[in-house]
mmCIF file of C-alpha atoms in Angstrom:
data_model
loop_
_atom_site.group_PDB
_atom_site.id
_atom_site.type_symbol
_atom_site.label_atom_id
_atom_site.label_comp_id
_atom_site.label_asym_id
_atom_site.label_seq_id
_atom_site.Cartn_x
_atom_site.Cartn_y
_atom_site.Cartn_z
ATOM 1 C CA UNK J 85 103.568 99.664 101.477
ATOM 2 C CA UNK J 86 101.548 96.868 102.329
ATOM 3 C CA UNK J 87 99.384 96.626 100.112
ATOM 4 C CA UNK J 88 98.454 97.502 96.307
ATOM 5 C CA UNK J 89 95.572 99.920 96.513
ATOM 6 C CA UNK J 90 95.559 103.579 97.260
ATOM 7 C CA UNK J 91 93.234 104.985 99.463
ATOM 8 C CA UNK J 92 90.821 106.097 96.852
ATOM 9 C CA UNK J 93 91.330 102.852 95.142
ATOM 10 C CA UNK J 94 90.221 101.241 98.834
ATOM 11 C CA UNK J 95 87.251 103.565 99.202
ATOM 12 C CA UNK J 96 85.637 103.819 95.230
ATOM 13 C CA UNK J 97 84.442 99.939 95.333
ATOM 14 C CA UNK J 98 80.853 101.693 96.510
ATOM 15 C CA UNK J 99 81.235 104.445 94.006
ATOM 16 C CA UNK J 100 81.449 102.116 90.735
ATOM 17 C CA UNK J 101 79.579 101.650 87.456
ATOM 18 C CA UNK J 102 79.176 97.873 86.492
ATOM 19 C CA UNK J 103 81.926 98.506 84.091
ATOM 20 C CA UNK J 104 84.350 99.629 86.938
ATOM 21 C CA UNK J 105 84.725 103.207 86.168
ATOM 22 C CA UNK J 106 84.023 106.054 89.095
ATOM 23 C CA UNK J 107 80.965 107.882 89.133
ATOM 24 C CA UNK J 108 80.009 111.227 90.281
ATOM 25 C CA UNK J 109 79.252 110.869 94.056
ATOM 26 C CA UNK J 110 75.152 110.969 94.533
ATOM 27 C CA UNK J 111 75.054 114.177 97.010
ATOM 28 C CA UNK J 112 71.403 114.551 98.854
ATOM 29 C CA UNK J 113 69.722 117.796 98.735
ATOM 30 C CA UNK J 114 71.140 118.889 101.945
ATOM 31 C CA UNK J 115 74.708 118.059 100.696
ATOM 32 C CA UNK J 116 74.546 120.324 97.813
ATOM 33 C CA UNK J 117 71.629 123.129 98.931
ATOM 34 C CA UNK J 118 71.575 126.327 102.029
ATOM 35 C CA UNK J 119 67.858 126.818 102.712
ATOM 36 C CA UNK J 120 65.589 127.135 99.646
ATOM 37 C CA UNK J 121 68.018 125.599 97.245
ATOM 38 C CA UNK J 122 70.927 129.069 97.622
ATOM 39 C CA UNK J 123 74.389 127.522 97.647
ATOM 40 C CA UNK J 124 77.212 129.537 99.130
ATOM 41 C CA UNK J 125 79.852 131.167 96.986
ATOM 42 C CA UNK J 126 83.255 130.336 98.459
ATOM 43 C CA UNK J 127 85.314 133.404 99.352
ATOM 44 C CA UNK J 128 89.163 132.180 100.049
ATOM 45 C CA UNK J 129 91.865 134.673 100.797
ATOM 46 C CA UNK J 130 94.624 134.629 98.496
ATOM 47 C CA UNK J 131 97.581 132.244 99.719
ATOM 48 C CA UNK J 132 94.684 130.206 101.623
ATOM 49 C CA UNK J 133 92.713 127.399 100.803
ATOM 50 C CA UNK J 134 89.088 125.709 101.515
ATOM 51 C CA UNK J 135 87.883 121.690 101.466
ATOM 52 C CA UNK J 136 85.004 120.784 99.684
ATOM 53 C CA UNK J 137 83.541 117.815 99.471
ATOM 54 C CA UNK J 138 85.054 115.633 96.456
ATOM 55 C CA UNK J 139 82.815 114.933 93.566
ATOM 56 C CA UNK J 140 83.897 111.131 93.162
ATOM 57 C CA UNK J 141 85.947 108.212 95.772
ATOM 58 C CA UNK J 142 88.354 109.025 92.534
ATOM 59 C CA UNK J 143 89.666 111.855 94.908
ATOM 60 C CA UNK J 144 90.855 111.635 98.457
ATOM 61 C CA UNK J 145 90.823 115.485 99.123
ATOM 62 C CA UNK J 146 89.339 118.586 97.232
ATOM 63 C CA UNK J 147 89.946 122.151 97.991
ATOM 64 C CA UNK J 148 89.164 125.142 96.366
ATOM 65 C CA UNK J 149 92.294 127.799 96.135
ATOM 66 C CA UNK J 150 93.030 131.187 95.743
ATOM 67 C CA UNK J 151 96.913 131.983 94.570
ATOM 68 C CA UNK J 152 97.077 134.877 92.358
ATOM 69 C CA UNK J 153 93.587 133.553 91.599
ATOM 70 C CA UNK J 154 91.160 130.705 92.022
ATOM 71 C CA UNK J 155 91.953 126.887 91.465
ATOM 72 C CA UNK J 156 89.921 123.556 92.230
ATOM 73 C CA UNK J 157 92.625 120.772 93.146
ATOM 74 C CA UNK J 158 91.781 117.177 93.631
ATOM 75 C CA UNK J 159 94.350 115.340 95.147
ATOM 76 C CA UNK J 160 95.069 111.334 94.587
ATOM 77 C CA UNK J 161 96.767 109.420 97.172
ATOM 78 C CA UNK J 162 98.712 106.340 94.748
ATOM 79 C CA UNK J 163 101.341 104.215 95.893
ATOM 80 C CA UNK J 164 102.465 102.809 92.119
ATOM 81 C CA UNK J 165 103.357 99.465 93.880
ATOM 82 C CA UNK J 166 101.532 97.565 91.485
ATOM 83 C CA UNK J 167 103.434 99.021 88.906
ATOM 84 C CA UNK J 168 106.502 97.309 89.488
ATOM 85 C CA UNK J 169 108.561 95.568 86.565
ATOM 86 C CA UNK J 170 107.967 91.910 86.445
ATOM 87 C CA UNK J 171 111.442 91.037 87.719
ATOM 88 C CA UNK J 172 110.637 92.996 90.543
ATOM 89 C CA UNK J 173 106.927 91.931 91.584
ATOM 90 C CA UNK J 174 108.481 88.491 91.402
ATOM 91 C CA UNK J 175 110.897 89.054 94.823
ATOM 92 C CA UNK J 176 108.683 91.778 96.357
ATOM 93 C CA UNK J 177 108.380 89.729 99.505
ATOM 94 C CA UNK J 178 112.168 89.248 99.720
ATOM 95 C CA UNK J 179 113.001 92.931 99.174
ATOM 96 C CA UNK J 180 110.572 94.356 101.636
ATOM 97 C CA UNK J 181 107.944 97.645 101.938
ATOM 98 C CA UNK J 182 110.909 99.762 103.120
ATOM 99 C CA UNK J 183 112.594 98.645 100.041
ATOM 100 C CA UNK J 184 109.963 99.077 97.468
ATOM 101 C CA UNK J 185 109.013 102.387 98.804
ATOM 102 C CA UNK J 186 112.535 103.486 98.315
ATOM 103 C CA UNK J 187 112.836 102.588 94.859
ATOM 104 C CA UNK J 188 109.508 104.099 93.823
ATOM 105 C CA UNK J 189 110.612 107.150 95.428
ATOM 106 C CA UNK J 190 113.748 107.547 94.023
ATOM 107 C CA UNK J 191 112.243 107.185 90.743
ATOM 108 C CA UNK J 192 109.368 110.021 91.255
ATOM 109 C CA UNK J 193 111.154 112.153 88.161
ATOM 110 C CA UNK J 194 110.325 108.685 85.952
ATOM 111 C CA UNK J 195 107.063 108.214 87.295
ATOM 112 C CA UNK J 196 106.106 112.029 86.938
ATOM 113 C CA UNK J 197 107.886 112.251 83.819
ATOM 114 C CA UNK J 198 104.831 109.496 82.777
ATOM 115 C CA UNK J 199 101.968 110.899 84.187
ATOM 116 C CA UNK J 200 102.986 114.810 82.804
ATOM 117 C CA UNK J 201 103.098 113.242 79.361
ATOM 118 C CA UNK J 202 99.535 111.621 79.527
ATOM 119 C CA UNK J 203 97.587 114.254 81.571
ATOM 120 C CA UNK J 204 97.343 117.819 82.062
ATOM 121 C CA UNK J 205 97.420 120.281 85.223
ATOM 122 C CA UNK J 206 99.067 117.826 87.739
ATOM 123 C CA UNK J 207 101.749 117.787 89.939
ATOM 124 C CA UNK J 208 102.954 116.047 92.905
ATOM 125 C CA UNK J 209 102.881 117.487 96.517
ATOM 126 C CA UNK J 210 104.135 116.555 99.593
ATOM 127 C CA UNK J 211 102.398 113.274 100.944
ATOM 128 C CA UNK J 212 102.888 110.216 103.398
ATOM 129 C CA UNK J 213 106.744 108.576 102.860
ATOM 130 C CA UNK J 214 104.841 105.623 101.233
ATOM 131 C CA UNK J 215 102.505 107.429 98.854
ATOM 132 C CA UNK J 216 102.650 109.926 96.278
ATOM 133 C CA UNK J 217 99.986 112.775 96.961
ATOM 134 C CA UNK J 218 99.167 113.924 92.990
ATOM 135 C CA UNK J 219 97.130 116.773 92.780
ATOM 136 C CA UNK J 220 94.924 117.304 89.858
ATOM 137 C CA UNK J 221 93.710 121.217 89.310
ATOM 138 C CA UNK J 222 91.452 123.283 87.314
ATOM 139 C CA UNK J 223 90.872 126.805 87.231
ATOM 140 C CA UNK J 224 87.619 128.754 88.344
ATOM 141 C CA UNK J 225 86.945 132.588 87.358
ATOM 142 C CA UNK J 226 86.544 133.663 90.573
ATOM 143 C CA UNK J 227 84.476 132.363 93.666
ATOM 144 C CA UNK J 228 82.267 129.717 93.338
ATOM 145 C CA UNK J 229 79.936 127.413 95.329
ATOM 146 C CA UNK J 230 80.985 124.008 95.935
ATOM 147 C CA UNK J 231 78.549 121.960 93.884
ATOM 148 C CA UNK J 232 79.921 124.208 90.979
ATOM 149 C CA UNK J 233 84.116 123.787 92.050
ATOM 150 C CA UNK J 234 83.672 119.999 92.521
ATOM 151 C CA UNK J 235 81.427 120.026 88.620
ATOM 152 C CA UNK J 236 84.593 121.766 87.446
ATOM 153 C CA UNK J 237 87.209 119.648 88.720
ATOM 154 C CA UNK J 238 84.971 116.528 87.284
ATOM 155 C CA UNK J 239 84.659 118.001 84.146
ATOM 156 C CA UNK J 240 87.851 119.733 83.589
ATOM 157 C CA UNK J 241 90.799 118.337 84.772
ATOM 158 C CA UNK J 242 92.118 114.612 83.912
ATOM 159 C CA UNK J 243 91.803 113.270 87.723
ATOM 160 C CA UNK J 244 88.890 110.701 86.986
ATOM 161 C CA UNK J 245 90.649 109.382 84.259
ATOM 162 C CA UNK J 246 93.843 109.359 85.886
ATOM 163 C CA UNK J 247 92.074 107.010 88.550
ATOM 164 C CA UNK J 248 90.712 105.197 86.372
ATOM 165 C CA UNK J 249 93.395 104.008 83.914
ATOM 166 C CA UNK J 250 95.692 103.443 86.788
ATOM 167 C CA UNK J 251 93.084 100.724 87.945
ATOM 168 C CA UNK J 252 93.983 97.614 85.606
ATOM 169 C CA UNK J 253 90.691 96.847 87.170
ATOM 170 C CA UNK J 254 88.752 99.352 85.237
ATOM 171 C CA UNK J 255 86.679 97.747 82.095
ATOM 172 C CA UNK J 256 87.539 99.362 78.790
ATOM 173 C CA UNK J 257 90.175 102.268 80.100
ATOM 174 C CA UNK J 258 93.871 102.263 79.431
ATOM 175 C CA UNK J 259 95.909 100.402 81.333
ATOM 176 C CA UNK J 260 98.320 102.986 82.447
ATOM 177 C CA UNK J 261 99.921 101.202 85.454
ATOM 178 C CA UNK J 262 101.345 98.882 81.968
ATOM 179 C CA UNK J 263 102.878 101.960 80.928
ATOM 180 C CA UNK J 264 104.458 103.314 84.851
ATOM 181 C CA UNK J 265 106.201 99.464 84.476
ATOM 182 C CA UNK J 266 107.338 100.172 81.010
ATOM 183 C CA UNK J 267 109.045 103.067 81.879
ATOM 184 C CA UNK J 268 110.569 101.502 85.081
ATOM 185 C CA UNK J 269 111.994 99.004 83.372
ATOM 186 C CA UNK J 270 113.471 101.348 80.798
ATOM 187 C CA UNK J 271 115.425 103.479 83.261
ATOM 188 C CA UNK J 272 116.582 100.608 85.254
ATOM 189 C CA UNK J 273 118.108 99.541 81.823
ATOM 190 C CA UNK J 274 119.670 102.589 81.388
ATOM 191 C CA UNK J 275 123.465 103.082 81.971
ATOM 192 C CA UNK J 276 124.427 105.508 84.907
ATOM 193 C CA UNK J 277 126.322 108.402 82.671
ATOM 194 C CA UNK J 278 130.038 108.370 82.674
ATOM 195 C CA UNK J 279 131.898 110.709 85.188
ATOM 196 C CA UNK J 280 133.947 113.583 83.440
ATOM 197 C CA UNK J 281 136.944 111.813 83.769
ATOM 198 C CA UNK J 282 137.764 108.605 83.893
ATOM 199 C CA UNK J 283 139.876 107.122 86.310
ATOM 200 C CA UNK J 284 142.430 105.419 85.205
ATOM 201 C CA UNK J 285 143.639 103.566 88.066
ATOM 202 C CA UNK J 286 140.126 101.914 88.704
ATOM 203 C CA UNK J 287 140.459 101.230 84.837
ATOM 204 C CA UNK J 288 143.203 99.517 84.842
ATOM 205 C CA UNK J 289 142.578 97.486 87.862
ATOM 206 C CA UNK J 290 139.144 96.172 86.144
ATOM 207 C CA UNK J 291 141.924 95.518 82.684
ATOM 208 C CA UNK J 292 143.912 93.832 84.962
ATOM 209 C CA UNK J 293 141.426 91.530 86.584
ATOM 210 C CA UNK J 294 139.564 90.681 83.399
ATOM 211 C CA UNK J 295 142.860 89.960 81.858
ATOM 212 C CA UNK J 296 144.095 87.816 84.710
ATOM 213 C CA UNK J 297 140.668 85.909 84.932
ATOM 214 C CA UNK J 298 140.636 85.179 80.783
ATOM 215 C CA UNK J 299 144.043 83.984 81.486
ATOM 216 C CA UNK J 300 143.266 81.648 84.425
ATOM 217 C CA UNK J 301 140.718 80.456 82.297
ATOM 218 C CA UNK J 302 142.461 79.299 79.408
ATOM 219 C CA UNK J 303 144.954 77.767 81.195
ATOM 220 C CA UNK J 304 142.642 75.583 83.183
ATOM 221 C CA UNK J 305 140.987 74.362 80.327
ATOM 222 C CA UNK J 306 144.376 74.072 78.138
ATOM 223 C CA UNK J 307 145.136 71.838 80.696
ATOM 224 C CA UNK J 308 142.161 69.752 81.364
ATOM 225 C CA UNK J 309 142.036 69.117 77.096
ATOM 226 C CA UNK J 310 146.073 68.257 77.699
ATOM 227 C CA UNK J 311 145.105 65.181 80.161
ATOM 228 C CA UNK J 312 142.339 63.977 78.243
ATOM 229 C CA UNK J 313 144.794 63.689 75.448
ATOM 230 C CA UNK J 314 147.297 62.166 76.681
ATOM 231 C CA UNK J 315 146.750 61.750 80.443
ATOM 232 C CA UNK J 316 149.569 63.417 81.392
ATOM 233 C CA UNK J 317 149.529 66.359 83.394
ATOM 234 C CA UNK J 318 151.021 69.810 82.078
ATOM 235 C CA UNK J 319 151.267 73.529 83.631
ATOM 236 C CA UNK J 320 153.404 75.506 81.058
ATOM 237 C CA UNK J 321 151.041 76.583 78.422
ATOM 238 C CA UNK J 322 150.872 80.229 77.923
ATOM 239 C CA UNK J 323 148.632 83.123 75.833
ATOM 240 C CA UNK J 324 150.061 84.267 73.080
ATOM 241 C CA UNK J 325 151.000 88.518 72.823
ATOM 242 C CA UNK J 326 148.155 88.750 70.437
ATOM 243 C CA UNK J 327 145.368 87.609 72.177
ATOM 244 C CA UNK J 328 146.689 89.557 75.685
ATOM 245 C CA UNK J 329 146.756 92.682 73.554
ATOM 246 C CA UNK J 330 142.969 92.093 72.372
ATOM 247 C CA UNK J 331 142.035 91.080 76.241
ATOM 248 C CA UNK J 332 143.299 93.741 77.174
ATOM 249 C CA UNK J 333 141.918 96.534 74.368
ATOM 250 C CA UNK J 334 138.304 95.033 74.910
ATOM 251 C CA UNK J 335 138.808 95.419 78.649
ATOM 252 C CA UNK J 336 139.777 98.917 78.463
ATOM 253 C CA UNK J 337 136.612 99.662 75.950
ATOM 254 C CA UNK J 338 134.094 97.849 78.054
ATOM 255 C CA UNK J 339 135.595 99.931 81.255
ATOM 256 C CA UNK J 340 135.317 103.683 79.307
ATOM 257 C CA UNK J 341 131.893 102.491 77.842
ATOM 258 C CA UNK J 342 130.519 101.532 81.376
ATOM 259 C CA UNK J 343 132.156 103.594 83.587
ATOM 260 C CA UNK J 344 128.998 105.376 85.169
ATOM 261 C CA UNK J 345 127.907 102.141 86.655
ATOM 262 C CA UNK J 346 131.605 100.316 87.416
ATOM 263 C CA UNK J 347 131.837 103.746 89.346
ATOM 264 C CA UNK J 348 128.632 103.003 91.177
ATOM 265 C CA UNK J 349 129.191 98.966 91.579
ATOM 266 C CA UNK J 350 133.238 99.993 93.163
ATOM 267 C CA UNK J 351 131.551 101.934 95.289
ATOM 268 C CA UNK J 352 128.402 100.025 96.520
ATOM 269 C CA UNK J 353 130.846 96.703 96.904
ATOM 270 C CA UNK J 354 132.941 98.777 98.775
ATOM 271 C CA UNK J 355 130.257 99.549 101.547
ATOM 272 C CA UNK J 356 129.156 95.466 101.450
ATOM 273 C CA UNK J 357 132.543 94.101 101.958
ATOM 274 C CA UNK J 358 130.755 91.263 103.752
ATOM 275 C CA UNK J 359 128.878 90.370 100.542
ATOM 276 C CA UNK J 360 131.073 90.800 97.780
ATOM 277 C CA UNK J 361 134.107 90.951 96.085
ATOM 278 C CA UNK J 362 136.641 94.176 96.348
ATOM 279 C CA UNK J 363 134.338 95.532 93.323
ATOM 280 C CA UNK J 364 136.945 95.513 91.002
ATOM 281 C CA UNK J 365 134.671 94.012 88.394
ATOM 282 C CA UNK J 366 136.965 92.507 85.608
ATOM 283 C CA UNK J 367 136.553 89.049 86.637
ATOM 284 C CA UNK J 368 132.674 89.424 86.916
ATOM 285 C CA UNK J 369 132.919 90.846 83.299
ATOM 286 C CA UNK J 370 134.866 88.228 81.861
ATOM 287 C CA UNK J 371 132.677 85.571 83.471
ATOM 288 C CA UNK J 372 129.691 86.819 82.039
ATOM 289 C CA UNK J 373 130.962 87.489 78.381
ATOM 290 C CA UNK J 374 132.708 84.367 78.498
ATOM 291 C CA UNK J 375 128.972 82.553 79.346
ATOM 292 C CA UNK J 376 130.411 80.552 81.968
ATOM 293 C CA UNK J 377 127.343 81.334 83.971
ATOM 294 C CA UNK J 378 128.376 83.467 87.216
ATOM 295 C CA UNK J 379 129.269 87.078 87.224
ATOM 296 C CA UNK J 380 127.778 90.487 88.879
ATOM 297 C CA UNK J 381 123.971 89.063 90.221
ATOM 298 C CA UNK J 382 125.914 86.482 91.900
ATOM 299 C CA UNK J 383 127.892 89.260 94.097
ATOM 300 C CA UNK J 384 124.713 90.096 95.097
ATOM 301 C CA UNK J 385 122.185 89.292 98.099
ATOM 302 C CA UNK J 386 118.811 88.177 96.961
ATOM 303 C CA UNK J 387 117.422 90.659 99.340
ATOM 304 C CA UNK J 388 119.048 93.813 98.189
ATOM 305 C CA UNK J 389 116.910 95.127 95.296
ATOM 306 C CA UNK J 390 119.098 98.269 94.143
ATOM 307 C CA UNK J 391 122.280 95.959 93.815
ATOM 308 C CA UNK J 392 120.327 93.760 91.986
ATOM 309 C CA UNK J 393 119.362 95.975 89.433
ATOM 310 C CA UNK J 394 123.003 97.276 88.801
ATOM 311 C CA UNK J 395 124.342 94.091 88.526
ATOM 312 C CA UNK J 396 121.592 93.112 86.096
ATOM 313 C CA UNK J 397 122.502 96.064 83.831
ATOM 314 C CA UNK J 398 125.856 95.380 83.878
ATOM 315 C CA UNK J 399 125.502 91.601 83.604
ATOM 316 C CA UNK J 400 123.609 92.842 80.579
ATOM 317 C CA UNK J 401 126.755 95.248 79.036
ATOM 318 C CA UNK J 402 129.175 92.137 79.464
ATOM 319 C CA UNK J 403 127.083 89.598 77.731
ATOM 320 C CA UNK J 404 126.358 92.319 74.899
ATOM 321 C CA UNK J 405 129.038 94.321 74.421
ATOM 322 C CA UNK J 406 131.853 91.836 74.783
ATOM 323 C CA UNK J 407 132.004 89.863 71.985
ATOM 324 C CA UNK J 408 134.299 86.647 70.958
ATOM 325 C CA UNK J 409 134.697 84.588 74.023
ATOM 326 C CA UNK J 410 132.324 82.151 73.732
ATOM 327 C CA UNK J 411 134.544 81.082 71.047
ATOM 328 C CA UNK J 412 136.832 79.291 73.894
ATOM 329 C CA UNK J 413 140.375 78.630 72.774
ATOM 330 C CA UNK J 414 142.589 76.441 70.407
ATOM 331 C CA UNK J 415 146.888 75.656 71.264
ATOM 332 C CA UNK J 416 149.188 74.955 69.091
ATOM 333 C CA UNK J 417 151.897 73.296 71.008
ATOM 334 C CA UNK J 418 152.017 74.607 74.598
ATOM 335 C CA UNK J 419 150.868 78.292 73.410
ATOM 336 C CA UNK J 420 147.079 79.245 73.521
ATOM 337 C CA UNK J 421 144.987 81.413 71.488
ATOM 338 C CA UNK J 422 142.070 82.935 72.129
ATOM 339 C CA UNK J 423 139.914 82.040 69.182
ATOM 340 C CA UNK J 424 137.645 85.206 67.506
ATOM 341 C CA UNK J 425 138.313 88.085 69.548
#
């Protein structure tokens, strides 16, 4: 996609009221009329289809169809790329056409899902790989004439004001690009569902790494307060049974609560070996709960825009659903305790 209008959205700047909003295209006599004024009905076998000419630049094709009975369908060519959430606009250079297409394609149930809810009689046909070919459609009582299929479709199906409250552009519509980016952004939020069962070796190689991680931690810092103390250097301190239990119990919860997208990251890391780390995960968790400021975005490329978005959501989980480390740690003696989980 290189660009952020659709075809229609290129070609309707001539076809525009001075508040923005698509017109119904101006057809000359001989457009509309067969000798003295008679207009054609439009026979179409059933199964086949004919093209009319389209009542407004709002639509890039019109046909008149016969399938079990007759149909007007407009068809809008829209590429949603300026419906991208924010954090995604932002890097849209770095990511790439190729990139964005993807993801707007692989999200065609949430997009649809959108459009079904706001507007009636549409669905989405095959189209070019970078556009998405929505076809608006009305039914007719039999054969008609053009002039009277194209006044139909105007009049009777939600096309125009698709096109126009997709165009932020458009004075005093809906924006409803606003609410494609809404939804975006809520499914890229949304956790990948849990397989049907879990498996526990993965699990407890992320309890394992999150464990060994908090523990590195705390001994690093036990030992950096040690030397400021006294200036003497010290290696022995160890976590008490308590806290290891908790680590390890919060671990194991994050893991089962998560364990759609752990599955996914394991398996994405896995197939970017050159990027990454093995994909185990529990350090990245621990980092981020612990707010120490690195954790799963940082195992990612900035050019890779599906990564990204999984280790957003999961950089999310940590930080929310892992509670009590930011408290740090207190010894007593050479023993340390996690303090608050």
């Amino acid at each position: 996609m290189s660009n952020n209008m659709s075809q229609a959205q290129r070609a309707q700047q001539s076809n525009r009221t001075d508040d923005g909003k698509y017109t119904t295209k101006a057809h000359s006599e001989a457009d509309v009329s067969l000798g003295d004024g008679f207009q054609e009905v439009i026979e179409v076998d059933d199964g086949d289809s004919h093209d009319i000419t389209p009542p407004s630049d709002a639509f890039d094709r019109v046909v008149i169809a016969n399938s079990d009975g007759y149909v007007v369908e407009g068809t809008i060519y829209e590429n949603f790329d300026h419906c991208l959430p924010a954090d995604i606009d932002r890097m849209r250079e770095a990511y790439g056409d190729d990139q964005i297409t993807e993801y707007l394609n692989d999200r065609s149930d949430v997009i649809m899902g959108a459009i079904n809810e706001r507007y009636k009689n549409v669905q989405l046909d095959p189209g070019p790989d970078d556009t998405f070919a929505l076809e608006f459609y009305a039914q007719l009582d039999g054969p008609v004439t053009e002039e009277d299929a194209a006044h139909t479709l105007w009049e009777e199906s939600d096309g125009v004001q698709f096109a126009n409250e997709i165009d932020p552009g458009t004075f005093g519509s809906e924006d409803f690009s606003s609410t494609i980016r809404d939804k975006l952004a809520e499914h890229d939020a949304t956790k990948l569902p849990n397989p049907e069962t879990i498996d526990e070796q993965a699990k407890q190689r992320f309890v394992d790494d999150f464990v060994s991680t908090a523990v590195q931690d705390a001994k690093m810092t036990a030992e950096e307060e040690y030397f400021m103390e006294t200036e003497e250097e010290a290696s022995d301190f160890e976590v008490d049974d308590e806290s290891l239990n908790k680590l390890k119990t919060m671990a194991g919860e994050f893991y089962v609560a998560n364990a759609g997208d752990l599955e996914a990251w394991r398996k994405d890391v896995s197939e970017r070996k050159e990027y990454m780390n093995d994909g185990v995960g529990g350090h990245d968790a621990y980092m981020e709960a612990a707010g120490l400021g690195v954790g799963y975005r940082d195992r990612v490329p900035g050019n890779e825009l599906e990564p990204s978005i999984m280790a957003k959501r999961l950089s999310g989980s940590a930080s929310e659903e892992i509670s009590g480390l930011e408290n740090g740690i207190y010894r007593e003696g050479k023993t340390i305790h996690f303090e608050g989980i």
